Tab-separated table of C-alpha atoms in Angstrom:
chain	number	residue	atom	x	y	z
D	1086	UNK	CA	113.050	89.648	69.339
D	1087	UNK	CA	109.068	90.258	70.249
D	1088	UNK	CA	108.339	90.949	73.930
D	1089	UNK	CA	105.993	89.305	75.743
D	1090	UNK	CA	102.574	90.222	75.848
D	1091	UNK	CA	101.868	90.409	79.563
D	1092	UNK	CA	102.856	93.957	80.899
D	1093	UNK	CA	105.455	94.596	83.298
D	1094	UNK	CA	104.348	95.000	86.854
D	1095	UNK	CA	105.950	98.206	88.375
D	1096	UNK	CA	104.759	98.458	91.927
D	1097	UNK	CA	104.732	101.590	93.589
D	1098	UNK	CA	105.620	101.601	97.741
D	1099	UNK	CA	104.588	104.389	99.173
D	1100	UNK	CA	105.884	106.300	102.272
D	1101	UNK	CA	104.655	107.659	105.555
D	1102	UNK	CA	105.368	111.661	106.185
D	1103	UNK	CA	101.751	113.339	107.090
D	1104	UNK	CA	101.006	115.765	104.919
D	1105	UNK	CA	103.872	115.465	103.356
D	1106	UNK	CA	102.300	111.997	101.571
D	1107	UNK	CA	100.351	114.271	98.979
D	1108	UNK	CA	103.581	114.499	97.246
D	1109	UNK	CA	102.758	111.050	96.068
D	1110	UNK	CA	100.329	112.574	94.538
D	1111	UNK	CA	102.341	114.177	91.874
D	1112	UNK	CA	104.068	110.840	91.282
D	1113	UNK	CA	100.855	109.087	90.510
D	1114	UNK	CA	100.460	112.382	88.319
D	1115	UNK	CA	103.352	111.631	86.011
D	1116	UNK	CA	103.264	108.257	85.681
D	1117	UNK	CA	99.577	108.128	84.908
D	1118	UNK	CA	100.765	110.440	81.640
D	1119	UNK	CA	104.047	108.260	80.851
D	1120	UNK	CA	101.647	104.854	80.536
D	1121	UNK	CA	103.455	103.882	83.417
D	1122	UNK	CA	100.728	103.306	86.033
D	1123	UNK	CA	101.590	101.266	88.904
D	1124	UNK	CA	99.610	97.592	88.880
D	1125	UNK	CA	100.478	97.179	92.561
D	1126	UNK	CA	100.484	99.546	95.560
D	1127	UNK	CA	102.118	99.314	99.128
D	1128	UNK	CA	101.459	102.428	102.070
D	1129	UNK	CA	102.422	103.225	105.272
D	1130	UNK	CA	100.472	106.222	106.867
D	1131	UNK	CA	99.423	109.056	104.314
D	1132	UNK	CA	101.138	106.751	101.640
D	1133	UNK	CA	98.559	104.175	102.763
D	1134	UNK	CA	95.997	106.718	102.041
D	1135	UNK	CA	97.187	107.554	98.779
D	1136	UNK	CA	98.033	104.264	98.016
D	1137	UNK	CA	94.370	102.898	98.881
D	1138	UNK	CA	92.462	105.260	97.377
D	1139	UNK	CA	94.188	105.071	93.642
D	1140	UNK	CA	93.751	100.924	94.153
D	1141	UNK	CA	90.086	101.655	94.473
D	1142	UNK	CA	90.173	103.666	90.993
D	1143	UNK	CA	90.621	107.062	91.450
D	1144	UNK	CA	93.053	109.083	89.558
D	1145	UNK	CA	95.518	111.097	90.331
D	1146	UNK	CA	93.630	114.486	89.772
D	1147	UNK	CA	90.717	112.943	91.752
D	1148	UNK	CA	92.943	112.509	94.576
D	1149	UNK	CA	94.398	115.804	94.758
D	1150	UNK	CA	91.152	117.007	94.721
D	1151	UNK	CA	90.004	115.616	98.360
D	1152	UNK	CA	93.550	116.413	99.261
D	1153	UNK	CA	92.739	119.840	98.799
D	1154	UNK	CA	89.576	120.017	100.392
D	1155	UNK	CA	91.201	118.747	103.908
D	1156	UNK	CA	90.788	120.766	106.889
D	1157	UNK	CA	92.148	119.522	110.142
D	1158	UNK	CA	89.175	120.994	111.948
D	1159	UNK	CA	86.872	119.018	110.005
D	1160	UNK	CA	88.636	115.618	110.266
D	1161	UNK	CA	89.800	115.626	114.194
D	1162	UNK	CA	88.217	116.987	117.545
D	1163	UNK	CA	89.980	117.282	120.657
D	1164	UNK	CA	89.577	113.700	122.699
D	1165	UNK	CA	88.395	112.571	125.482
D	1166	UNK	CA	90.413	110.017	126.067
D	1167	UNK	CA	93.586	109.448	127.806
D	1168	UNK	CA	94.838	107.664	125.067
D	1169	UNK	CA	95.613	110.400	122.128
D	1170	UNK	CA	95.325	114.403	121.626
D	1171	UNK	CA	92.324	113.754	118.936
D	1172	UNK	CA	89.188	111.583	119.009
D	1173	UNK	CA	89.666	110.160	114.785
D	1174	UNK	CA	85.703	108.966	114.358
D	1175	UNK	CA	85.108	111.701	111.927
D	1176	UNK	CA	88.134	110.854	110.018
D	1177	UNK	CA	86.980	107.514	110.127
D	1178	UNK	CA	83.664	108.278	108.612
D	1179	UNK	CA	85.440	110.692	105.827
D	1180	UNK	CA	87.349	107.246	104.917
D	1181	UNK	CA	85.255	105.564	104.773
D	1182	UNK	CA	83.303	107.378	102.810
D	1183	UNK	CA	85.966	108.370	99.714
D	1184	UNK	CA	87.080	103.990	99.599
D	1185	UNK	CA	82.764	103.925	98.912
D	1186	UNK	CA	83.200	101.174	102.143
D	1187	UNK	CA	85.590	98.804	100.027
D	1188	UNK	CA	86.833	95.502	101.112
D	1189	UNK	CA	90.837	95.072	100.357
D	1190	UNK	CA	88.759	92.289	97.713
D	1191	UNK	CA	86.808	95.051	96.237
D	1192	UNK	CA	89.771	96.737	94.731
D	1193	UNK	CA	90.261	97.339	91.702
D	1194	UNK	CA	94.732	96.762	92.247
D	1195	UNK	CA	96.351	94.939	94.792
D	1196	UNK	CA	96.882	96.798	97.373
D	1197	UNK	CA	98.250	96.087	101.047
D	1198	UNK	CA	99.247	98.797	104.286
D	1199	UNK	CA	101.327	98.514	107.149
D	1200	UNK	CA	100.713	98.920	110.801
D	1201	UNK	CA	102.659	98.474	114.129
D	1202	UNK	CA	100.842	96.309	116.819
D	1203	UNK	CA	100.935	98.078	120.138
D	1204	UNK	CA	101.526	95.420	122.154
D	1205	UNK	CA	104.039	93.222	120.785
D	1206	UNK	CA	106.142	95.585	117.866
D	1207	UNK	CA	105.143	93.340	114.702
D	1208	UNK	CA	104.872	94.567	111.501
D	1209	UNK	CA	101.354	94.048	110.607
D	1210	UNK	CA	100.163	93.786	106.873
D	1211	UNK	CA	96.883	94.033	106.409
D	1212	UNK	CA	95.535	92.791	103.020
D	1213	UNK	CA	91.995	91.712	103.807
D	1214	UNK	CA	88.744	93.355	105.858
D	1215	UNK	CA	87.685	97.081	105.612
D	1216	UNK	CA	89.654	99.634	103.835
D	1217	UNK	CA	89.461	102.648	105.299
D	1218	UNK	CA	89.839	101.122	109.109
D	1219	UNK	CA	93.555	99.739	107.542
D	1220	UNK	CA	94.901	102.994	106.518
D	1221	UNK	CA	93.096	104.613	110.212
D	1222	UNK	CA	95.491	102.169	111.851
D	1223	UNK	CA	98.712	102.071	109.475
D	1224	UNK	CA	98.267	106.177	110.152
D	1225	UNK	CA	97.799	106.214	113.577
D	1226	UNK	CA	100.518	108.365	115.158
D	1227	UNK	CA	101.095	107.376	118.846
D	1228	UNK	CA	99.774	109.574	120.961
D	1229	UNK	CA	98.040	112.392	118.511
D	1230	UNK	CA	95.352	109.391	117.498
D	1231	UNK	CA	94.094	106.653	119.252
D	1232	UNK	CA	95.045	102.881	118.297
D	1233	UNK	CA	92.827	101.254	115.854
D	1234	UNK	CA	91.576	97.954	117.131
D	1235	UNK	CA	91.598	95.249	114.037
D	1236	UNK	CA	91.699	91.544	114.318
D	1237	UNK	CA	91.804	91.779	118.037
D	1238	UNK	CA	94.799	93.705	117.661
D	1239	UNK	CA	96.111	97.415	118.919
D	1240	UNK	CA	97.839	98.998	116.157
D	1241	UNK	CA	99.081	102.462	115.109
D	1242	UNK	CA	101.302	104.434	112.949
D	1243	UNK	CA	103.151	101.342	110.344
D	1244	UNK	CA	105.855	103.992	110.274
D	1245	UNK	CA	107.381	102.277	113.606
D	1246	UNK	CA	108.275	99.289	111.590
D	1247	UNK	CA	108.135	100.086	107.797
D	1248	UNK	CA	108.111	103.963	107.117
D	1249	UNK	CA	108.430	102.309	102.962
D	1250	UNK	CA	106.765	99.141	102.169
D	1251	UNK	CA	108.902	98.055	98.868
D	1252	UNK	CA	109.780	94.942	100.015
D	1253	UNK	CA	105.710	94.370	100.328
D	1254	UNK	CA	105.175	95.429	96.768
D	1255	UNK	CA	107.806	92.920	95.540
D	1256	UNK	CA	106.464	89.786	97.644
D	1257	UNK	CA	102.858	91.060	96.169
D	1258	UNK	CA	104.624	90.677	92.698
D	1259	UNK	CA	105.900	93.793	91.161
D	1260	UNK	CA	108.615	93.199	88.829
D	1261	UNK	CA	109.919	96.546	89.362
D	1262	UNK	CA	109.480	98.177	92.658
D	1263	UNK	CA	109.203	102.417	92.912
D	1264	UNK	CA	109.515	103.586	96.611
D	1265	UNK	CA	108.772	106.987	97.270
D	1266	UNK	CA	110.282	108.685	100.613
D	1267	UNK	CA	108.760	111.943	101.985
D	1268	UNK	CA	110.034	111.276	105.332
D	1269	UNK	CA	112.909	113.121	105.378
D	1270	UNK	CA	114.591	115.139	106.076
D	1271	UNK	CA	112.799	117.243	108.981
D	1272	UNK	CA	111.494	120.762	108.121
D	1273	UNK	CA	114.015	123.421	108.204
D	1274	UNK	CA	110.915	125.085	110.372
D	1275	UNK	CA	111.398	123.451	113.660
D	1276	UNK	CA	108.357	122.095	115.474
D	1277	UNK	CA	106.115	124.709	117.705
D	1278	UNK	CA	103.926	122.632	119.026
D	1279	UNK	CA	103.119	119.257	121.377
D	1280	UNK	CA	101.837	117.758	118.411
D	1281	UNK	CA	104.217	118.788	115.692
D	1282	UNK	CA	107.048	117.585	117.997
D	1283	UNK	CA	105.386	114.090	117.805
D	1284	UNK	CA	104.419	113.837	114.046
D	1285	UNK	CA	108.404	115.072	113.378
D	1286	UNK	CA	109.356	112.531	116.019
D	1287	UNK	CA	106.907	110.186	114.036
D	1288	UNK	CA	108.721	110.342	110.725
D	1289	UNK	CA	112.085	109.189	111.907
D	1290	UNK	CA	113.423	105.985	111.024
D	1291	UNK	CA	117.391	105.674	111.179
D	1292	UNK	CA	118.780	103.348	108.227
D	1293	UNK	CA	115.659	103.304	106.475
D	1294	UNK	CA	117.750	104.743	103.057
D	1295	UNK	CA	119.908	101.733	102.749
D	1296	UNK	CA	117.521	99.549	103.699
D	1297	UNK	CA	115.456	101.036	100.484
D	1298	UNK	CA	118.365	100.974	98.198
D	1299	UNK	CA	118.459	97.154	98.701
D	1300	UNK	CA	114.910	96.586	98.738
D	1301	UNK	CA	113.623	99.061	95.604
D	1302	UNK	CA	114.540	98.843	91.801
D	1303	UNK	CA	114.028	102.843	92.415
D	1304	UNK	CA	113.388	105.413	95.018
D	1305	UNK	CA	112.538	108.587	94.712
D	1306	UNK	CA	113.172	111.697	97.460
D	1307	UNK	CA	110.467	114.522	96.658
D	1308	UNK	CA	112.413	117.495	98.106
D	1309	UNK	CA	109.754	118.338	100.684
D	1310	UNK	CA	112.024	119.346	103.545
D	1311	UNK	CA	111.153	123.296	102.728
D	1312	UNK	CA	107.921	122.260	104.578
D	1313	UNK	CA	106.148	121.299	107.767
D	1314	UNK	CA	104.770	117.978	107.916
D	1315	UNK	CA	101.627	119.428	108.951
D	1316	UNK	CA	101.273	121.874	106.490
D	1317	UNK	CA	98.278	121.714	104.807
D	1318	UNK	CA	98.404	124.593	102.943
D	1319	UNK	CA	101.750	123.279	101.063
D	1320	UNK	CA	99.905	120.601	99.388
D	1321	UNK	CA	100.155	122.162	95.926
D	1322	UNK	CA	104.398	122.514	97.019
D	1323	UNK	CA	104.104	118.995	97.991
D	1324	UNK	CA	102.583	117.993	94.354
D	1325	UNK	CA	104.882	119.603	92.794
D	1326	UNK	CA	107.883	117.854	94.474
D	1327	UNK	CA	106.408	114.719	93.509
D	1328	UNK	CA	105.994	115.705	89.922
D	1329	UNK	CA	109.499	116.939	89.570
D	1330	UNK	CA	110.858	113.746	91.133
D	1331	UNK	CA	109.321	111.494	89.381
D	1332	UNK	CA	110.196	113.271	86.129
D	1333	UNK	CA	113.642	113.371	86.650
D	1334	UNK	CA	113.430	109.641	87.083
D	1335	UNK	CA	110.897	108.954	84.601
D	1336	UNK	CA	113.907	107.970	81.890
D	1337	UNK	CA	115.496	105.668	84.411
D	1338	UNK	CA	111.810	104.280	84.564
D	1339	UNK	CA	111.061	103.720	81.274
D	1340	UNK	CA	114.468	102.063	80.584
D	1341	UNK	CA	113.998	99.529	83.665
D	1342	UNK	CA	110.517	98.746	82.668
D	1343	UNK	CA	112.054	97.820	79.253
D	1344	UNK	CA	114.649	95.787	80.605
D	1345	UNK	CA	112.737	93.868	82.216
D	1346	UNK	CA	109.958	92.847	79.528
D	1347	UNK	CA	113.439	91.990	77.473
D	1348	UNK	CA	114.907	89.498	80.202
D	1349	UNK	CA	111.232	88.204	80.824
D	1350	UNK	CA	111.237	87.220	77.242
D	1351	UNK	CA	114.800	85.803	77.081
D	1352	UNK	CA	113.615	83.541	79.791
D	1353	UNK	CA	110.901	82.284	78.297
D	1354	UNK	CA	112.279	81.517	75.341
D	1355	UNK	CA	116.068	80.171	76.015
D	1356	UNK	CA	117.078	76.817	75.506
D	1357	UNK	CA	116.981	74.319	78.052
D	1358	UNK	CA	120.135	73.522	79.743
D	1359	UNK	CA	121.563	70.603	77.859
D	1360	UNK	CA	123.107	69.711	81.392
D	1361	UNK	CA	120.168	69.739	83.110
């Protein structure tokens, strides 16, 4: 039997989990090398960041790259506002500047990230308008940054109401969906600080395994619990998590991805129902 032409879609839903996000990262990594890259991406939060910037064509390595380069003093100032610990314009700028000022139609994948409006609780997918102010507002951890007003709406961190968007990826049409958790469990370092204590709290989302199970094809769980979410320099520990996770699952991949092509092809080409 010959497959059909048209590849498989595997669509990759990526998780919140601050700096713990650059695992993805290494998952982008391996299946880059496997000819396994993702045709559609979903993020919350740093997954939204990842997600965004490989829809907009940058590779894997490129991405690590400006992941290393972070510094938290560079990227957030102390506000002066009542409404979050850090004025976010410069990190708005530095967005803006790595997604070249991309339009969600500008991409080069589908791509889509969730937020959490303020005033009402919705999920919010955003899917059209400016790129970088999506993933400002799908990262936007209550009270450490401000909300992000978008469409006449308050939102912040889409961890609130979707820390894994595979259910996204699917309705964007994967045929196979990836989701890849970094959100738990918390660091076996407790939290020190006011702010850790709310990016921890941030991360939490009770049920939100099962809920993947039934939603994903596949989900991976980089072990990234030996670190602090706001550890930025564990981002090469966080890569590597990512790559080892996504190797161990890369046969599972490969063998769903084949599946898949098979059935598409059965479908097309099996008799009609003579009871039809």
């Amino acid at each position: 039997m010959t497959t059909s032409a048209e590849p498989i879609r595997i669509g990759l839903a990526l998780g919140g989990g601050a700096v713990r996000g650059t695992a993805h990262i290494g998952v982008l990594e391996v299946l880059e090398k496997a000819g396994l890259e993702p045709a559609i991406l979903t993020g919350t939060s740093a997954g939204a960041l990842v997600g965004a910037l490989y829809a907009a064509g940058a590779t894997a390595a490129e991405i690590s790259a400006h992941a290393h380069s972070l510094r938290w003093a560079r990227l957030v100032r102390p506000a002066r506002t009542r409404k979050a610990l850090f004025d976010t314009r410069h990190l708005a700028a530095f967005l803006d500047e790595l997604l070249d000022g991309r339009d969600f139609d500008q991409l080069i994948r589908p791509f889509a990230a969730v937020a959490c409006d303020l005033t009402t609780g919705a999920r919010v997918v955003m899917r059209d308008g400016p790129v970088s102010t999506a993933v400002l507002a799908s990262a936007a951890i209550p009270g450490v940054f401000p909300p992000v007003m978008r469409d006449d709406r308050m939102l912040v961190d889409g961890g609130l109401v979707d820390m894994v968007p595979a259910r996204l990826a699917r309705d964007l049409g994967a045929d196979i969906v990836v989701a890849v958790d970094v959100s738990g469990p918390l660091p076996r370092r407790p939290p020190t600080t006011l702010v850790h204590v709310m990016v921890a709290v941030s991360a939490l989302q009770p049920g939100g395994t099962s809920r993947l199970s039934e939603e994903a094809d596949l989900v991976l769980s980089p072990q990234v619990d030996g670190y602090a979410f706001w550890e930025l320099s564990r981002i090469t520990e966080f890569e590597q998590a990512g790559r080892a996770a996504a190797e161990h699952a890369l046969p599972l991949l490969t063998a769903l991805t084949s599946t898949a092509a098979v059935r598409r092809e059965w479908e097309r080409t099996r008799p009609g129902d003579p009871h039809a």
